[in-house]
Tab-separated table of C-alpha atoms in Angstrom:
chain	number	residue	atom	x	y	z
A	1	UNK	CA	38.578	36.185	25.678
A	2	UNK	CA	41.333	38.518	24.491
A	3	UNK	CA	44.421	37.352	22.641
A	4	UNK	CA	46.570	40.255	23.839
A	5	UNK	CA	46.076	43.470	25.747
A	6	UNK	CA	43.599	45.678	23.931
A	7	UNK	CA	42.691	43.356	21.058
A	8	UNK	CA	39.617	41.199	21.297
A	9	UNK	CA	38.971	37.773	19.957
A	10	UNK	CA	37.109	37.517	16.621
A	11	UNK	CA	33.687	39.059	16.820
A	12	UNK	CA	34.379	41.109	19.956
A	13	UNK	CA	34.638	44.920	19.965
A	14	UNK	CA	38.049	46.283	19.038
A	15	UNK	CA	39.924	48.146	21.758
A	16	UNK	CA	41.480	50.984	19.766
A	17	UNK	CA	43.488	52.057	22.813
A	18	UNK	CA	45.260	48.697	22.786
A	19	UNK	CA	46.052	49.068	19.087
A	20	UNK	CA	47.430	52.556	19.710
A	21	UNK	CA	49.702	51.257	22.459
A	22	UNK	CA	50.924	48.496	20.179
A	23	UNK	CA	51.512	51.028	17.404
A	24	UNK	CA	53.450	53.265	19.795
A	25	UNK	CA	55.718	50.345	20.691
A	26	UNK	CA	56.323	49.335	17.080
A	27	UNK	CA	56.800	52.951	15.986
A	28	UNK	CA	59.402	53.530	18.693
A	29	UNK	CA	61.257	50.414	17.570
A	30	UNK	CA	61.183	51.474	13.901
A	31	UNK	CA	62.403	54.985	14.724
A	32	UNK	CA	65.180	53.497	16.870
A	33	UNK	CA	66.418	51.354	13.978
A	34	UNK	CA	66.971	54.495	11.917
A	35	UNK	CA	68.261	56.410	14.952
A	36	UNK	CA	70.975	53.763	15.220
A	37	UNK	CA	71.821	54.211	11.547
A	38	UNK	CA	72.346	57.962	12.018
A	39	UNK	CA	73.771	57.996	15.540
A	40	UNK	CA	77.438	57.903	14.502
A	41	UNK	CA	77.204	60.686	11.913
A	42	UNK	CA	78.037	63.576	14.254
A	43	UNK	CA	80.622	61.882	16.561
A	44	UNK	CA	82.403	60.071	13.698
A	45	UNK	CA	85.381	62.487	13.672
A	46	UNK	CA	85.897	61.889	17.410
A	47	UNK	CA	85.842	58.117	16.917
A	48	UNK	CA	88.396	58.459	14.148
A	49	UNK	CA	90.695	60.434	16.414
A	50	UNK	CA	90.319	57.977	19.308
A	51	UNK	CA	91.081	54.890	17.225
A	52	UNK	CA	93.424	56.522	14.697
A	53	UNK	CA	91.231	55.700	11.680
A	54	UNK	CA	91.755	56.843	8.114
A	55	UNK	CA	89.006	58.109	5.804
A	56	UNK	CA	88.201	54.685	4.331
A	57	UNK	CA	87.876	53.068	7.752
A	58	UNK	CA	85.575	55.848	8.941
A	59	UNK	CA	83.380	55.448	5.884
A	60	UNK	CA	83.108	51.680	6.344
A	61	UNK	CA	82.358	52.119	10.052
A	62	UNK	CA	79.594	54.578	9.253
A	63	UNK	CA	78.137	52.304	6.575
A	64	UNK	CA	78.534	48.895	8.281
A	65	UNK	CA	75.144	48.943	9.999
A	66	UNK	CA	73.333	49.918	6.820
A	67	UNK	CA	75.143	47.305	4.718
A	68	UNK	CA	73.895	44.286	6.670
A	69	UNK	CA	70.566	45.986	7.355
A	70	UNK	CA	69.876	46.433	3.636
A	71	UNK	CA	71.469	43.164	2.579
A	72	UNK	CA	69.409	40.913	4.856
A	73	UNK	CA	66.025	42.653	4.691
A	74	UNK	CA	64.532	40.424	2.002
A	75	UNK	CA	65.465	37.348	4.009
A	76	UNK	CA	64.030	39.020	7.118
A	77	UNK	CA	60.771	39.552	5.258
A	78	UNK	CA	60.600	35.919	4.206
A	79	UNK	CA	61.318	34.758	7.773
A	80	UNK	CA	58.531	37.027	9.028
A	81	UNK	CA	56.006	35.571	6.596
A	82	UNK	CA	57.105	32.012	7.427
A	83	UNK	CA	57.564	32.048	11.207
A	84	UNK	CA	55.224	34.855	12.235
A	85	UNK	CA	55.834	38.508	12.990
A	86	UNK	CA	56.168	38.355	16.772
A	87	UNK	CA	58.594	35.415	16.777
A	88	UNK	CA	60.815	37.042	14.178
A	89	UNK	CA	60.590	40.378	15.997
A	90	UNK	CA	61.746	38.745	19.232
A	91	UNK	CA	64.726	37.056	17.557
A	92	UNK	CA	65.747	40.299	15.857
A	93	UNK	CA	65.441	42.353	19.035
A	94	UNK	CA	67.641	39.895	20.940
A	95	UNK	CA	70.403	40.154	18.340
A	96	UNK	CA	69.998	43.931	18.045
A	97	UNK	CA	70.155	44.412	21.828
A	98	UNK	CA	73.210	42.160	22.234
A	99	UNK	CA	75.150	43.915	19.467
A	100	UNK	CA	74.182	47.351	20.783
A	101	UNK	CA	75.394	46.389	24.262
A	102	UNK	CA	78.746	45.141	22.923
A	103	UNK	CA	79.445	48.177	20.707
A	104	UNK	CA	80.288	50.678	23.495
A	105	UNK	CA	82.675	48.130	25.031
A	106	UNK	CA	84.805	48.053	21.872
A	107	UNK	CA	88.481	48.785	22.473
A	108	UNK	CA	89.359	49.170	18.811
A	109	UNK	CA	88.152	49.452	15.256
A	110	UNK	CA	87.576	45.725	14.617
A	111	UNK	CA	85.225	45.013	17.541
A	112	UNK	CA	83.235	48.194	16.902
A	113	UNK	CA	82.923	47.375	13.203
A	114	UNK	CA	81.752	43.843	14.024
A	115	UNK	CA	79.168	45.153	16.466
A	116	UNK	CA	77.809	47.537	13.832
A	117	UNK	CA	77.492	44.690	11.318
A	118	UNK	CA	75.642	42.599	13.929
A	119	UNK	CA	73.328	45.507	14.779
A	120	UNK	CA	72.351	45.731	11.122
A	121	UNK	CA	71.627	41.996	10.966
A	122	UNK	CA	69.307	42.282	13.951
A	123	UNK	CA	67.606	45.324	12.436
A	124	UNK	CA	67.008	43.387	9.196
A	125	UNK	CA	64.889	40.932	11.183
A	126	UNK	CA	63.124	43.576	13.263
A	127	UNK	CA	62.018	45.975	10.514
A	128	UNK	CA	59.860	43.637	8.369
A	129	UNK	CA	58.599	41.841	11.488
A	130	UNK	CA	57.432	45.169	12.918
A	131	UNK	CA	55.406	45.822	9.767
A	132	UNK	CA	53.965	42.313	9.990
A	133	UNK	CA	52.917	42.975	13.581
A	134	UNK	CA	51.433	46.307	12.475
A	135	UNK	CA	49.268	44.475	9.942
A	136	UNK	CA	48.035	42.186	12.719
A	137	UNK	CA	47.185	45.229	14.860
A	138	UNK	CA	45.147	46.789	12.039
A	139	UNK	CA	43.676	43.928	9.971
A	140	UNK	CA	41.121	46.159	8.235
A	141	UNK	CA	42.579	47.697	5.018
A	142	UNK	CA	41.370	51.234	5.765
A	143	UNK	CA	42.800	51.230	9.291
A	144	UNK	CA	46.048	49.698	8.061
A	145	UNK	CA	46.349	52.398	5.391
A	146	UNK	CA	45.917	55.134	7.999
A	147	UNK	CA	48.511	53.479	10.215
A	148	UNK	CA	50.978	53.273	7.311
A	149	UNK	CA	50.462	56.975	6.654
A	150	UNK	CA	51.891	57.672	10.107
A	151	UNK	CA	54.464	54.875	9.871
A	152	UNK	CA	56.017	56.471	6.808
A	153	UNK	CA	57.347	59.458	8.736
A	154	UNK	CA	58.896	57.479	11.581
A	155	UNK	CA	62.133	56.790	9.739
A	156	UNK	CA	62.814	60.472	9.069
A	157	UNK	CA	62.019	61.126	12.721
A	158	UNK	CA	64.503	58.441	13.775
A	159	UNK	CA	67.228	59.826	11.526
A	160	UNK	CA	66.627	63.323	12.870
A	161	UNK	CA	66.726	62.103	16.463
A	162	UNK	CA	69.966	60.268	15.715
A	163	UNK	CA	71.630	63.434	14.520
A	164	UNK	CA	70.205	65.584	17.306
A	165	UNK	CA	70.768	63.284	20.264
A	166	UNK	CA	74.126	61.874	19.199
A	167	UNK	CA	75.700	65.308	19.335
A	168	UNK	CA	74.135	66.105	22.699
A	169	UNK	CA	75.066	62.728	24.177
A	170	UNK	CA	78.620	62.981	22.858
A	171	UNK	CA	79.031	66.438	24.350
A	172	UNK	CA	77.560	65.418	27.717
A	173	UNK	CA	79.226	62.019	28.062
A	174	UNK	CA	80.793	60.070	25.191
A	175	UNK	CA	79.917	58.676	21.790
A	176	UNK	CA	79.727	55.287	23.509
A	177	UNK	CA	76.733	56.451	25.557
A	178	UNK	CA	74.604	56.816	22.408
A	179	UNK	CA	74.360	53.018	22.237
A	180	UNK	CA	72.302	53.078	25.435
A	181	UNK	CA	69.288	54.215	23.390
A	182	UNK	CA	68.974	51.102	21.169
A	183	UNK	CA	69.727	48.815	24.126
A	184	UNK	CA	66.993	50.398	26.254
A	185	UNK	CA	64.404	50.390	23.458
A	186	UNK	CA	65.140	46.790	22.461
A	187	UNK	CA	64.877	45.528	26.046
A	188	UNK	CA	61.639	47.451	26.628
A	189	UNK	CA	60.188	46.053	23.401
A	190	UNK	CA	61.104	42.499	24.417
A	191	UNK	CA	59.263	42.981	27.707
A	192	UNK	CA	56.182	44.716	26.272
A	193	UNK	CA	55.672	42.848	22.996
A	194	UNK	CA	53.861	39.836	24.566
A	195	UNK	CA	51.360	42.220	26.210
A	196	UNK	CA	50.826	44.722	23.405
A	197	UNK	CA	51.212	42.723	20.192
A	198	UNK	CA	49.091	39.862	18.870
A	199	UNK	CA	50.565	36.382	18.664
A	200	UNK	CA	50.922	35.973	14.909
A	201	UNK	CA	50.810	32.331	13.773
A	202	UNK	CA	53.430	30.974	11.366
A	203	UNK	CA	52.554	31.319	7.710
A	204	UNK	CA	52.732	28.749	4.950
A	205	UNK	CA	55.775	26.497	5.160
A	206	UNK	CA	57.438	28.008	2.132
A	207	UNK	CA	60.997	27.283	1.150
A	208	UNK	CA	63.374	29.963	2.365
A	209	UNK	CA	64.988	30.312	-1.094
A	210	UNK	CA	68.457	30.289	0.441
A	211	UNK	CA	70.241	30.608	-2.955
A	212	UNK	CA	68.238	33.748	-3.647
A	213	UNK	CA	68.907	35.064	-0.143
A	214	UNK	CA	72.655	34.518	-0.520
A	215	UNK	CA	72.754	36.169	-3.951
A	216	UNK	CA	70.676	39.155	-2.798
A	217	UNK	CA	72.606	39.663	0.430
A	218	UNK	CA	76.057	39.323	-1.109
A	219	UNK	CA	75.079	41.444	-4.104
A	220	UNK	CA	73.627	44.281	-2.052
A	221	UNK	CA	76.501	44.301	0.453
A	222	UNK	CA	79.256	44.205	-2.190
A	223	UNK	CA	77.663	46.770	-4.516
A	224	UNK	CA	76.888	49.073	-1.602
A	225	UNK	CA	80.451	48.742	-0.284
A	226	UNK	CA	81.830	49.779	-3.654
A	227	UNK	CA	79.543	52.825	-3.737
A	228	UNK	CA	80.381	53.784	-0.159
A	229	UNK	CA	84.128	53.663	-0.897
A	230	UNK	CA	83.784	56.200	-3.727
A	231	UNK	CA	84.121	58.854	-1.042
A	232	UNK	CA	87.688	57.699	-0.330
A	233	UNK	CA	88.774	56.258	-3.708
A	234	UNK	CA	88.280	57.214	-7.392
A	235	UNK	CA	85.411	55.579	-9.257
A	236	UNK	CA	87.859	53.756	-11.542
A	237	UNK	CA	89.996	52.332	-8.739
A	238	UNK	CA	90.101	48.656	-7.730
A	239	UNK	CA	88.688	49.245	-4.201
A	240	UNK	CA	85.556	50.642	-5.847
A	241	UNK	CA	85.203	48.627	-9.047
A	242	UNK	CA	85.894	45.139	-7.668
A	243	UNK	CA	83.094	45.086	-5.051
A	244	UNK	CA	80.761	47.216	-7.181
A	245	UNK	CA	80.961	45.054	-10.322
A	246	UNK	CA	80.946	41.837	-8.291
A	247	UNK	CA	77.838	42.998	-6.455
A	248	UNK	CA	76.056	43.997	-9.659
A	249	UNK	CA	76.864	40.607	-11.195
A	250	UNK	CA	75.442	38.823	-8.161
A	251	UNK	CA	72.287	40.980	-8.261
A	252	UNK	CA	71.854	40.120	-11.946
A	253	UNK	CA	72.173	36.460	-10.974
A	254	UNK	CA	69.592	37.020	-8.242
A	255	UNK	CA	67.105	38.516	-10.713
A	256	UNK	CA	67.572	35.571	-13.060
A	257	UNK	CA	67.286	33.017	-10.253
A	258	UNK	CA	64.072	34.591	-8.961
A	259	UNK	CA	62.390	34.219	-12.347
A	260	UNK	CA	63.108	30.491	-12.252
A	261	UNK	CA	62.485	29.767	-8.564
A	262	UNK	CA	59.298	27.898	-7.623
A	263	UNK	CA	58.862	30.080	-4.528
A	264	UNK	CA	61.099	33.134	-5.034
A	265	UNK	CA	62.352	35.373	-2.253
A	266	UNK	CA	61.177	38.422	-4.237
A	267	UNK	CA	58.406	37.457	-6.676
A	268	UNK	CA	58.929	39.413	-9.921
A	269	UNK	CA	55.258	40.425	-10.052
A	270	UNK	CA	55.565	42.237	-6.714
A	271	UNK	CA	57.358	45.181	-8.340
A	272	UNK	CA	55.146	45.381	-11.421
A	273	UNK	CA	52.500	47.445	-9.654
A	274	UNK	CA	52.998	51.008	-10.887
A	275	UNK	CA	51.844	52.724	-7.719
A	276	UNK	CA	53.999	50.445	-5.550
A	277	UNK	CA	57.062	51.160	-7.693
A	278	UNK	CA	56.444	54.906	-7.469
A	279	UNK	CA	56.065	54.640	-3.696
A	280	UNK	CA	59.312	52.704	-3.300
A	281	UNK	CA	61.154	55.179	-5.539
A	282	UNK	CA	59.821	58.103	-3.498
A	283	UNK	CA	60.926	56.421	-0.260
A	284	UNK	CA	64.415	55.799	-1.645
A	285	UNK	CA	64.760	59.368	-2.946
A	286	UNK	CA	63.409	61.012	0.207
A	287	UNK	CA	65.741	58.953	2.395
A	288	UNK	CA	68.663	59.815	0.118
A	289	UNK	CA	67.904	63.540	0.147
A	290	UNK	CA	67.606	63.619	3.915
A	291	UNK	CA	70.826	61.633	4.410
A	292	UNK	CA	72.693	63.884	1.987
A	293	UNK	CA	71.675	66.990	3.898
A	294	UNK	CA	72.563	65.472	7.274
A	295	UNK	CA	76.046	64.431	6.167
A	296	UNK	CA	76.963	67.486	4.093
A	297	UNK	CA	75.655	70.006	6.608
A	298	UNK	CA	77.078	68.167	9.629
A	299	UNK	CA	80.534	68.108	8.036
A	300	UNK	CA	80.240	71.644	6.683
A	301	UNK	CA	79.125	73.200	9.945
A	302	UNK	CA	81.948	71.534	11.885
A	303	UNK	CA	84.774	71.769	9.349
A	304	UNK	CA	84.028	75.021	7.541
A	305	UNK	CA	82.295	77.017	10.273
A	306	UNK	CA	84.045	75.499	13.296
A	307	UNK	CA	80.844	74.532	15.093
A	308	UNK	CA	80.944	71.997	17.921
A	309	UNK	CA	79.107	68.660	17.774
A	310	UNK	CA	76.484	70.010	20.187
A	311	UNK	CA	75.915	73.200	18.200
A	312	UNK	CA	75.733	71.192	14.973
A	313	UNK	CA	73.022	69.012	16.479
A	314	UNK	CA	71.173	72.104	17.672
A	315	UNK	CA	71.100	73.401	14.097
A	316	UNK	CA	68.729	70.546	13.243
A	317	UNK	CA	66.199	71.305	16.011
A	318	UNK	CA	63.973	73.331	13.627
A	319	UNK	CA	64.233	70.400	11.213
A	320	UNK	CA	62.780	68.118	13.890
A	321	UNK	CA	60.013	70.584	14.747
A	322	UNK	CA	58.934	70.918	11.111
A	323	UNK	CA	59.036	67.150	10.713
A	324	UNK	CA	56.758	66.587	13.696
A	325	UNK	CA	54.334	69.292	12.596
A	326	UNK	CA	54.036	67.955	9.055
A	327	UNK	CA	53.737	64.405	10.351
A	328	UNK	CA	50.601	65.350	12.301
A	329	UNK	CA	49.060	66.755	9.117
A	330	UNK	CA	49.915	63.746	6.952
A	331	UNK	CA	47.025	61.539	8.099
A	332	UNK	CA	44.220	64.046	7.455
A	333	UNK	CA	45.783	65.035	4.121
A	334	UNK	CA	45.990	61.399	3.023
A	335	UNK	CA	42.328	60.913	3.868
A	336	UNK	CA	41.318	63.978	1.883
A	337	UNK	CA	43.633	63.951	-1.148
A	338	UNK	CA	44.933	60.379	-1.397
A	339	UNK	CA	48.494	59.032	-1.231
A	340	UNK	CA	49.491	59.977	-4.785
A	341	UNK	CA	48.814	63.686	-4.402
A	342	UNK	CA	50.281	63.834	-0.898
A	343	UNK	CA	53.455	62.103	-2.078
A	344	UNK	CA	53.812	64.487	-5.022
A	345	UNK	CA	53.223	67.539	-2.833
A	346	UNK	CA	55.762	66.280	-0.317
A	347	UNK	CA	58.374	65.655	-2.999
A	348	UNK	CA	57.856	69.125	-4.450
A	349	UNK	CA	58.120	70.816	-1.052
A	350	UNK	CA	61.226	68.821	-0.097
A	351	UNK	CA	62.782	69.631	-3.472
A	352	UNK	CA	62.231	73.344	-2.848
A	353	UNK	CA	63.952	72.974	0.532
A	354	UNK	CA	66.929	71.260	-1.099
A	355	UNK	CA	67.170	74.048	-3.685
A	356	UNK	CA	67.292	76.657	-0.902
A	357	UNK	CA	69.964	74.660	0.951
A	358	UNK	CA	71.981	74.372	-2.246
A	359	UNK	CA	71.965	78.153	-2.533
A	360	UNK	CA	73.264	78.631	1.018
A	361	UNK	CA	75.347	75.577	1.884
A	362	UNK	CA	78.289	76.314	-0.379
A	363	UNK	CA	79.205	79.627	1.265
A	364	UNK	CA	80.359	79.527	4.924
A	365	UNK	CA	79.696	83.241	5.182
A	366	UNK	CA	75.957	82.844	4.575
A	367	UNK	CA	74.109	83.302	7.896
A	368	UNK	CA	72.314	80.268	9.266
A	369	UNK	CA	69.058	82.149	9.927
A	370	UNK	CA	68.202	83.016	6.336
A	371	UNK	CA	70.770	80.965	4.427
A	372	UNK	CA	70.051	77.496	5.810
A	373	UNK	CA	67.020	77.657	8.096
A	374	UNK	CA	64.323	78.042	5.368
A	375	UNK	CA	65.574	74.904	3.643
A	376	UNK	CA	65.815	73.072	6.956
A	377	UNK	CA	62.102	73.759	7.453
A	378	UNK	CA	60.820	72.932	3.968
A	379	UNK	CA	62.839	69.724	3.503
A	380	UNK	CA	61.472	67.878	6.577
A	381	UNK	CA	57.941	69.175	6.030
A	382	UNK	CA	57.960	67.793	2.510
A	383	UNK	CA	59.844	64.659	3.534
A	384	UNK	CA	57.251	63.769	6.168
A	385	UNK	CA	54.434	64.049	3.614
A	386	UNK	CA	56.411	62.165	0.978
A	387	UNK	CA	57.246	59.292	3.311
A	388	UNK	CA	53.659	59.070	4.566
A	389	UNK	CA	52.098	58.972	1.112
A	390	UNK	CA	54.782	56.735	-0.375
A	391	UNK	CA	54.463	54.188	2.439
A	392	UNK	CA	50.771	53.823	1.604
A	393	UNK	CA	51.493	53.539	-2.133
A	394	UNK	CA	54.132	50.875	-1.486
A	395	UNK	CA	51.983	48.689	0.767
A	396	UNK	CA	48.394	49.072	-0.416
A	397	UNK	CA	46.801	45.962	-1.906
A	398	UNK	CA	49.548	43.757	-0.428
A	399	UNK	CA	48.090	40.362	0.669
A	400	UNK	CA	48.410	39.529	4.356
A	401	UNK	CA	50.781	36.635	3.615
A	402	UNK	CA	53.189	39.052	1.913
A	403	UNK	CA	53.304	41.690	4.656
A	404	UNK	CA	56.805	40.668	5.694
A	405	UNK	CA	57.930	40.837	2.069
A	406	UNK	CA	56.431	44.327	1.770
A	407	UNK	CA	58.245	45.404	4.936
A	408	UNK	CA	61.527	44.018	3.658
A	409	UNK	CA	61.215	45.706	0.265
A	410	UNK	CA	60.117	49.038	1.775
A	411	UNK	CA	63.030	49.120	4.202
A	412	UNK	CA	65.444	47.975	1.479
A	413	UNK	CA	64.427	51.000	-0.592
A	414	UNK	CA	64.922	53.178	2.467
A	415	UNK	CA	68.431	51.806	3.037
A	416	UNK	CA	69.649	51.536	-0.558
A	417	UNK	CA	68.367	54.969	-1.553
A	418	UNK	CA	70.936	56.838	0.539
A	419	UNK	CA	73.727	54.408	-0.395
A	420	UNK	CA	73.225	54.568	-4.164
A	421	UNK	CA	72.105	58.164	-4.637
A	422	UNK	CA	74.381	59.596	-1.965
A	423	UNK	CA	77.439	58.114	-3.676
A	424	UNK	CA	76.258	59.406	-7.054
A	425	UNK	CA	75.536	62.885	-5.700
A	426	UNK	CA	78.853	63.148	-3.862
A	427	UNK	CA	80.656	62.356	-7.118
A	428	UNK	CA	79.426	65.731	-8.372
A	429	UNK	CA	81.707	67.431	-5.806
A	430	UNK	CA	81.228	70.170	-3.217
A	431	UNK	CA	77.965	70.569	-1.355
A	432	UNK	CA	75.878	72.985	-3.412
A	433	UNK	CA	75.913	70.925	-6.626
A	434	UNK	CA	74.799	67.626	-5.026
A	435	UNK	CA	71.965	69.398	-3.209
A	436	UNK	CA	70.857	71.146	-6.393
A	437	UNK	CA	70.938	67.857	-8.308
A	438	UNK	CA	68.853	66.204	-5.589
A	439	UNK	CA	66.332	69.048	-5.832
A	440	UNK	CA	65.986	68.356	-9.542
A	441	UNK	CA	65.365	64.661	-8.930
A	442	UNK	CA	62.669	65.478	-6.371
A	443	UNK	CA	60.899	67.781	-8.816
A	444	UNK	CA	61.020	65.182	-11.607
A	445	UNK	CA	59.617	62.428	-9.396
A	446	UNK	CA	56.887	64.738	-8.101
A	447	UNK	CA	55.783	65.323	-11.704
A	448	UNK	CA	55.822	61.588	-12.479
A	449	UNK	CA	53.856	60.799	-9.343
A	450	UNK	CA	51.118	63.270	-10.247
A	451	UNK	CA	50.869	61.766	-13.733
A	452	UNK	CA	51.117	58.066	-12.880
A	453	UNK	CA	49.804	57.505	-9.332
A	454	UNK	CA	46.135	57.463	-10.270
């Protein structure tokens, strides 16, 4: 008797085709979560013109989804481990679909901002639940490791698709039409999940650690808001310092509370594994480098070179092609060289791409073909390898009852990396200097990974 399409009951032969179909569903959902994060990057100036928004409002609108996404991920991981992956996935998809359907109906800034916050809350449930369902699809450690090697590149693919498709959709119809993608994917996932994913039983009836969840969520959201607003206000101004310092204080309280909690939301020992910490750092840095390039180049191509939204999106087509090509190589390379070496090689290659972009991005007269294109090929190729290897480093040796926690922490690193590092890099000014600084960080982490990920 089978428990779901393609997966046999204990002791029966495994239908690998069923697992692949389940992986395809979960991978599409994960990529869509990051697509939704990036989908407003290109049409943001048009939204600002339509609603009469100032710079600060545009920044908050762009960041709203990521703020609740990052802030609620640890709670989403705990809910996954407590109530089961498929149940939590269903609840998250319902919220995500409803918010995505309401967003294009917004008649002003407030409703659209609220819909983006709600989308992020739904995504915070979906992301760790998807990783929990992935673990159920591939219960054997070796198969799960191979699956995570592919999973690692899905987020970069989603971000790339968000930048590519949002410009095309905006040019063909309206920025509102881009919300049709998350609605369609969420509804399809709700219909297909019972057929393609195993029914995961609830875990141990652990306490939800609501004080820890409140401290973590409020701390991450406030600190991230302060960092996001550095693009519109000076670092020493009240709009930046008040939320930033308040958030940091709450996060310090969270760390202290977790050490004392009987069943903490984020057990302190979870981050003491050296390889896991390296993997999470690589994920955060790779996400930050990719986001920095998307934002700086999208703005530069439109503002300094006068490119349209559609042409700006087209500039990233080679980026997508290199990403897909490197993603297909990641699995075999992981099997041959191991996640540490693949992560280091990816970081070094991506860093070289950032260095080339730094040399060409600051001068509008530099031709795209040899001034930007080489970097737009090396960065995604390295990023795909880095994400693939780092995802394995971050999740290997994680017990089955902590899969949701691992998914929450991994996605938190992916969300906070761009927020924290992007704000710090932008403070350096211009476009060439932030990209050059990012290249240096990639090279340093590649060296550390080679030395420590053994």
